[in-house]
XYZ file of C-alpha atoms in Angstrom:
420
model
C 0.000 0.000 0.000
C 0.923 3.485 -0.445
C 0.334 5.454 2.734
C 0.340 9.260 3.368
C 0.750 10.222 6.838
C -0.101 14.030 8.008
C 0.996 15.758 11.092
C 1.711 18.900 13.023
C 4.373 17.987 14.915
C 7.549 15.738 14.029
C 11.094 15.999 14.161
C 13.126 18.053 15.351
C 10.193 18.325 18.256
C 10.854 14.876 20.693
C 7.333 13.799 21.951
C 4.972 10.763 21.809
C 3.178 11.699 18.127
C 6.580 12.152 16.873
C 7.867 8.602 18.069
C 4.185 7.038 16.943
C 4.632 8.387 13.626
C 8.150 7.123 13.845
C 7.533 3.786 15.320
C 4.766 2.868 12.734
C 6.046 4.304 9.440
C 9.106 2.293 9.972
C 7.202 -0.898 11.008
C 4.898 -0.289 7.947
C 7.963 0.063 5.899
C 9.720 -2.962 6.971
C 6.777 -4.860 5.911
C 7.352 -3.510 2.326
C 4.414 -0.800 2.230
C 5.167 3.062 1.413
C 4.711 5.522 3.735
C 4.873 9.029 3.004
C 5.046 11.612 5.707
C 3.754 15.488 5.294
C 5.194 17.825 8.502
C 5.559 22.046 8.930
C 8.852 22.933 8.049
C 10.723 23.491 11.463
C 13.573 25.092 12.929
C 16.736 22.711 13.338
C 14.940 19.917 10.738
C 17.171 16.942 9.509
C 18.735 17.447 6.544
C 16.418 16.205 3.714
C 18.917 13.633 2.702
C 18.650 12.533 5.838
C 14.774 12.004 5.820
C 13.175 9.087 4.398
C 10.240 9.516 2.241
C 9.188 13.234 3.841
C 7.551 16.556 2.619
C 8.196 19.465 4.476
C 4.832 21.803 4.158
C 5.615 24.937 4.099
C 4.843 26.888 7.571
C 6.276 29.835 10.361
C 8.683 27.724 12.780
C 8.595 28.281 16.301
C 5.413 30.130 15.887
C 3.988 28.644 19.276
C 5.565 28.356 22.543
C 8.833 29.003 20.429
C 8.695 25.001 19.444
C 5.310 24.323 17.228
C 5.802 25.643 13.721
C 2.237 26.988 11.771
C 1.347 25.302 8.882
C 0.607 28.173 5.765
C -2.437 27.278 3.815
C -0.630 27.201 0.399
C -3.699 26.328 -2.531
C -2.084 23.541 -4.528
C 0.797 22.554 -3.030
C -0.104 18.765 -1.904
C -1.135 18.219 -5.253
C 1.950 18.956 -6.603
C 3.967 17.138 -4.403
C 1.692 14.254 -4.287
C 1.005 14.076 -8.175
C 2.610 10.921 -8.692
C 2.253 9.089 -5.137
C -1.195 8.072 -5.497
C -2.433 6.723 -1.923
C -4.222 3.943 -1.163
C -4.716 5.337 2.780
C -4.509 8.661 4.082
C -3.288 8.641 7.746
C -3.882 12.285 9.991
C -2.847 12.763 13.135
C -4.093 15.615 13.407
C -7.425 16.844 13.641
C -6.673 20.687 12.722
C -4.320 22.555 10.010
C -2.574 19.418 8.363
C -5.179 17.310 9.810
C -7.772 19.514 7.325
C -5.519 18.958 4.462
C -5.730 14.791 4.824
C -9.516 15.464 4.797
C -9.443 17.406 1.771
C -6.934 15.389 0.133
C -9.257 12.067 1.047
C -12.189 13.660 -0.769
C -9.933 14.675 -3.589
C -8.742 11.303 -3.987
C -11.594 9.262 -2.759
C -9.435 7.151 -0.531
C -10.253 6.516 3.014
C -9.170 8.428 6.296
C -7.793 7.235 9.203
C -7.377 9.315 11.971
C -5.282 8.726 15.666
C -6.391 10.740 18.142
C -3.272 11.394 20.410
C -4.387 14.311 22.327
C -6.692 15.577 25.109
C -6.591 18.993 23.626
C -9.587 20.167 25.860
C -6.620 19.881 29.144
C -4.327 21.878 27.291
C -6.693 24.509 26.594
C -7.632 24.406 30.650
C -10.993 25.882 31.755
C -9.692 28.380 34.325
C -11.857 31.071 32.512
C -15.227 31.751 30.399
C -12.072 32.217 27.380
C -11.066 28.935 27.815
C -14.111 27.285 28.289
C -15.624 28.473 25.101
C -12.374 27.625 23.223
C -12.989 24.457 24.819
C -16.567 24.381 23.265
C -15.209 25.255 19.929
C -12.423 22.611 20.096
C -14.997 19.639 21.206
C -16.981 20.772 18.127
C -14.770 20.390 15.764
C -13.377 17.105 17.249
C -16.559 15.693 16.984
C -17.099 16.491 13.088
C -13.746 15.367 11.897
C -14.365 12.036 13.623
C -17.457 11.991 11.518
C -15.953 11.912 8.647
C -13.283 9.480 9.305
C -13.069 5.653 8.136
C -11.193 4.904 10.762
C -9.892 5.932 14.513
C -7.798 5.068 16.406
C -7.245 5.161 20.259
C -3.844 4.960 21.928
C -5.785 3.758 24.956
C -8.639 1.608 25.988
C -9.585 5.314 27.990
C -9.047 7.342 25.165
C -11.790 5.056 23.144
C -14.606 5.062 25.855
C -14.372 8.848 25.369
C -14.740 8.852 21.472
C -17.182 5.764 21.380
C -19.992 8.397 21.196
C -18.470 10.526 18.547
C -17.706 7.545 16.316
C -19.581 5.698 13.562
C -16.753 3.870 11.660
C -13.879 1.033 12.744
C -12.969 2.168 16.419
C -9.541 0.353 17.268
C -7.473 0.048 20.298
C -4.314 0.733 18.780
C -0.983 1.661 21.306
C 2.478 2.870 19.314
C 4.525 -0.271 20.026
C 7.574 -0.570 21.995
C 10.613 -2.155 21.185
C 11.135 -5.018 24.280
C 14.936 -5.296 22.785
C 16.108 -1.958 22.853
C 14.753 -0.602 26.407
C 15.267 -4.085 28.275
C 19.180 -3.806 27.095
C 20.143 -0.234 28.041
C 23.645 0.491 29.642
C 22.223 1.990 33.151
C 25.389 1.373 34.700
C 26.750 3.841 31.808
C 24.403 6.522 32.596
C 25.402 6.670 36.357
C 28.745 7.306 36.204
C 28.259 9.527 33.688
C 26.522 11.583 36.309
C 27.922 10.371 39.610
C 25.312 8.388 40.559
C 26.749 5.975 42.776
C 26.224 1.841 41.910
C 23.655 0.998 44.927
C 21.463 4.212 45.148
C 17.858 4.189 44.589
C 17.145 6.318 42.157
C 13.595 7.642 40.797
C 13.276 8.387 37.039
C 11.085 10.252 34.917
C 11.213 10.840 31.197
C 9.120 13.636 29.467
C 8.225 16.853 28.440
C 8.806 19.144 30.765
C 6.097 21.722 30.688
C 2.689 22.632 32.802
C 0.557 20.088 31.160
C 2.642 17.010 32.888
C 1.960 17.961 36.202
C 5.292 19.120 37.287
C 4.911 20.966 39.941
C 3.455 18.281 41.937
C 5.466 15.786 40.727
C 8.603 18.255 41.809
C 7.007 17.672 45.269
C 6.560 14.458 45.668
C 9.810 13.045 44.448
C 11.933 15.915 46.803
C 9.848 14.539 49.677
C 10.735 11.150 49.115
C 13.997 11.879 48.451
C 14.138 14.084 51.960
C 13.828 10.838 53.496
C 15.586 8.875 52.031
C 19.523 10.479 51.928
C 21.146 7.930 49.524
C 18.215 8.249 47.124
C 18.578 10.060 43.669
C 16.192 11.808 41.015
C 17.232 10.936 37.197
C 15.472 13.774 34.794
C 15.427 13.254 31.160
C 13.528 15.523 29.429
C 13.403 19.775 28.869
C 10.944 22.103 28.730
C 9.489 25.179 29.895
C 9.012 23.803 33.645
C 12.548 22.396 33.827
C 13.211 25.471 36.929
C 10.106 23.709 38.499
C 12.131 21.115 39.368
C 15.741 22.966 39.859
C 13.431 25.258 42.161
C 11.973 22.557 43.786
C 15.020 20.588 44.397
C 17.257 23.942 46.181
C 13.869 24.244 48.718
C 13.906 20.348 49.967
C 17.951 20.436 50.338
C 18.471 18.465 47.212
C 19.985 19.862 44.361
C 23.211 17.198 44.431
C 20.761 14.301 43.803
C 18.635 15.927 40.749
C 20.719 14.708 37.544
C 19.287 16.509 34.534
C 20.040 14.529 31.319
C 18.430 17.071 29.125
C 16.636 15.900 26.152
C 17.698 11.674 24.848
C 16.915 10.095 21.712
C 17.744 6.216 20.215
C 19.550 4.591 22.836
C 20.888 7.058 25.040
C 16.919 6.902 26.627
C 17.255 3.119 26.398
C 19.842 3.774 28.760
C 18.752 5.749 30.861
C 15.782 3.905 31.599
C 17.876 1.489 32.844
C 19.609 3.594 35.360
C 16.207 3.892 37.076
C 14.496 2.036 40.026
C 10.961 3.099 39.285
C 9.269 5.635 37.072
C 7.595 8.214 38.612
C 4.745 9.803 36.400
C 1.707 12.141 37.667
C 0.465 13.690 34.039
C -3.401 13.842 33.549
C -3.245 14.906 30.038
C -2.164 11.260 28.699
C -4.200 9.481 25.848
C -1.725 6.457 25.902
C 1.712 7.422 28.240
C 3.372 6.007 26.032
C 6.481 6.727 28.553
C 4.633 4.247 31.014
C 4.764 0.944 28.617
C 8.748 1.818 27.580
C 9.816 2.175 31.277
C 8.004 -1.144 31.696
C 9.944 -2.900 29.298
C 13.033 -1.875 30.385
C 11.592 -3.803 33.953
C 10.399 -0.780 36.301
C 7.435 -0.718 37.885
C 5.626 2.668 38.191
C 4.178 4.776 40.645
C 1.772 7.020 38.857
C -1.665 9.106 39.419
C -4.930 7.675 38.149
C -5.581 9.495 34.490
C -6.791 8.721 31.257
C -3.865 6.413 29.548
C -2.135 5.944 32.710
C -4.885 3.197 34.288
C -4.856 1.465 30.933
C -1.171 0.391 32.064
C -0.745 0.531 35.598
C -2.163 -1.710 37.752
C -2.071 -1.190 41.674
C -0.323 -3.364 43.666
C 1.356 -5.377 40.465
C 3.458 -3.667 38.026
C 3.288 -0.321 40.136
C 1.122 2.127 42.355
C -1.613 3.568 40.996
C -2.738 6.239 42.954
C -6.362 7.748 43.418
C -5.375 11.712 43.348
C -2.545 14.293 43.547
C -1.421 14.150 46.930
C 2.318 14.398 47.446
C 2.579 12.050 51.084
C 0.855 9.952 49.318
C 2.833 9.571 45.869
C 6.147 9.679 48.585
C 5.276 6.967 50.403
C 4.371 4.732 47.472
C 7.908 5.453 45.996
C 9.288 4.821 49.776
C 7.003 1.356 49.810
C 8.922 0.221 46.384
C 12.254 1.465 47.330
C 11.909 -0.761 50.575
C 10.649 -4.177 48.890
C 12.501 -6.876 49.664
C 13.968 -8.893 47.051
C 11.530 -11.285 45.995
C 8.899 -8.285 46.375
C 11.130 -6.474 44.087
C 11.327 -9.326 41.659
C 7.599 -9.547 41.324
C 7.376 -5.420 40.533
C 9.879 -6.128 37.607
C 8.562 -9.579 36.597
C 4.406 -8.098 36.275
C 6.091 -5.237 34.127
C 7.803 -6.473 32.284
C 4.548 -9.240 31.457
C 2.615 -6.205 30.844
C 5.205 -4.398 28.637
C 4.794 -7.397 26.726
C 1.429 -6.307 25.193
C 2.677 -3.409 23.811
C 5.109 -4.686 21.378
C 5.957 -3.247 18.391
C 4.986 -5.738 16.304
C 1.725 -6.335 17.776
C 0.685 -3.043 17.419
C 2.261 -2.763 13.804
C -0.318 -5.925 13.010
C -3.073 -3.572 14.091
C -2.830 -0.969 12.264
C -2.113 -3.036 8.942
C -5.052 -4.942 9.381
C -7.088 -1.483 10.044
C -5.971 0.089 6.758
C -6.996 -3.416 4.980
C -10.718 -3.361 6.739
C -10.862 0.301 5.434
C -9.596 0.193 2.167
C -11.176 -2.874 1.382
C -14.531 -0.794 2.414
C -14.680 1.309 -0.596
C -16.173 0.623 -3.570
C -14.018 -1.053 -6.733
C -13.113 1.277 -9.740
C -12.588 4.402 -10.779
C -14.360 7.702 -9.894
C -14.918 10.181 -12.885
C -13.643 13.756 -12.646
C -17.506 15.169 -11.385
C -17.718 12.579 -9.282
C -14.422 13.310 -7.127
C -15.658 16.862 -7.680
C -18.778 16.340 -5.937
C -17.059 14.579 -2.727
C -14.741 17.526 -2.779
C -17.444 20.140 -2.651
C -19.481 18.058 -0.494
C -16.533 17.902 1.723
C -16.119 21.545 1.615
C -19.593 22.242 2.714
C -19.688 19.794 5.419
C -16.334 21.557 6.891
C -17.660 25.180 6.619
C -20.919 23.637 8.537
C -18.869 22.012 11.415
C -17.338 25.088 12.063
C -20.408 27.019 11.594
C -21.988 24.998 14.405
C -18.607 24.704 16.627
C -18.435 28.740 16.822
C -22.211 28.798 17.295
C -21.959 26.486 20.889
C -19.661 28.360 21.862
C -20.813 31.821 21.803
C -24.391 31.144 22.716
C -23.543 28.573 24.956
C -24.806 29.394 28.761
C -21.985 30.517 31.028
């Protein structure tokens, strides 16, 4: 199959839609299929010789939060691009910008849509204010009629689905990116503490992210100090930048403990690998997760996790087997559980690492791969035989047009007659 994949976000930007895209296109391509991949132009981009099979859209880097790059609505310039790739699937993940230009391009082409929903863009927005709340409105709206329109969706998580299962009326899958159980259960940890003088037999809590408001840092900042308060020997691996990174630098000067937080900065291949293995246990308190994709790649690299119940995180922790899943944000709380770990016996220890790494297991790489192989098949194989004349694909286009003019139409209307 040919496959064209659409996104806002990919590399040089280090995040879980990046490694999805990543982790699938390459799985795809191993299998012999073609997958094509349309991102904004960005500051600090690969070389294009060094990019397989990708088309930079044109678009104003940095033009959010000094990372996201805007894609430029630019009449024509798939077509042109695209003029002799002729897809069999068109993959957006994405439902805005880019993710508009798969739906147009479906229509034009009068291929099927799939469509991964990776983000809970409603907690982003926040609804601190009437603003926000309204944007909110407008952003549910238009959620709601690009799934419509779709052929296919996928969830990340068994949680993610149960909130789209009303908004849905094609193929619904449960579809995680895959992990590779090779690469993170074979990291050098031992490397990674003496590169930062971590010393053989601490305990040391990990966590691997983003580093920005969304994630929860400030209470996560908390928690881990606390723990590490009490327990002297005990040490705090960061990998990951962002925004909030003085959270944590902050936080770490008010307990006493700014010689046990090791900042790794931002990791990619298998320099995270690595890392991960210089852990004890992940520590994780984001609410904003569709999938935590973080959760299942610590897992396979054999720590169990202490995390917050949230959409995407239950899906993977498990109280009591592979971790500690606790019921809110309370920082004792999250301490002690990391304190209750860190003070396992062996064979108690054993078990942690044994149940995650069992449960890592289901989120293989090649599992997941299957999935979404199988989905493009059901979808494809959904559409009628032959060949479309010229009004016909005209028609779909229009009738696209006017369907998206309406959903936006309605999505501005809830919101500014909605009731406070």
């Amino acid at each position: 199959m040919n496959i064209l994949m659409l996104t806002n976000v990919y590399t040089p930007l280090v995040g879980g839609v990046t490694r999805s895209i990543q982790t699938f296109s390459q799985g795809l391509r191993e299998r012999g299929h073609r997958v094509l991949i349309v991102a904004p132009l960005a500051k600090g981009q690969p070389d294009p010789d060094d990019e397989v099979d990708v088309i930079r859209y044109p678009a104003i880097p940095e033009f959010y939060l000094h990372k996201y790059s805007l894609p430029l609505p630019i009449p024509g310039f798939l077509m042109t691009q695209l003029a002799d790739f002729h897809p069999d699937v068109i993959h957006s993940h994405h439902p805005f910008l880019l993710g508009q230009s798969a739906q147009r391009g479906a229509a034009l082409w009068n291929v099927p849509l799939v469509y991964t929903h990776h983000t809970l863009y409603e907690k982003y927005i926040g609804e601190e204010t009437e603003y926000q709340k309204r944007l909110a409105t407008v952003v549910s709206e238009l959620i709601s009629a690009y799934l419509m329109v779709c052929d296919g969706v996928i969830a990340p998580s068994h949680s993610m689905a149960e909130r789209l299962a009303g908004q849905v009326h094609c193929p619904l899958e449960v579809i995680p990116t895959g992990v590779s159980l090779e690469k993170y259960g074979s990291g050098d940890g031992a490397a990674v503490r003496r590169r930062h003088g971590i010393p053989p037999g601490a305990f040391v809590v990990g966590h691997l992210g983003r580093l920005s408001p969304e994630k929860n840092c400030p209470f996560l900042a908390e928690a881990v100090f606390t723990f590490l308060q009490r327990h002297p020997q005990a040490r705090f691996l960061l990998v990951g930048d962002g925004e909030s990174r003085e959270v944590f630098e902050e936080a770490a000067e008010r307990f006493g403990c700014s010689d046990r937080l090791h900042l790794t900065g931002l990791l990619e291949g298998q320099d995270v690998a690595d890392a991960y293995r210089a852990m004890n246990v992940f520590a994780f308190a984001s609410h904003s997760e569709t999938q935590g994709m973080v959760l299942a790649e610590a897992m396979a690299a054999g720590l169990p996790v202490v995390g917050v119940d949230a959409s995407g995180v239950r899906d993977i922790v498990k109280d009591g087997q592979n971790g500690r899943l606790l019921p809110c944000d309370n920082a004792e709380t999250f301490a002690a559980a990391l304190s209750g770990i860190a003070e396992c016996d062996q064979q108690g220890r054993k078990r942690l690492i044994d149940q995650a790494l069992e449960t890592a297991a289901g989120f293989a790489t090649e599992r997941s791969v299957d999935q979404v192989e199988q989905l493009y098949e059901t979808v494809v194989a959904a559409r009628t035989g032959g060949e479309d004349g010229v009004l016909d694909r005209s028609l779909t286009f229009l009738e696209y047009e006017w369907n998206a003019w309406g959903a936006m139409a309605r999505a501005l209307g809830q919101a500014v007659f909605a009731t406070p």
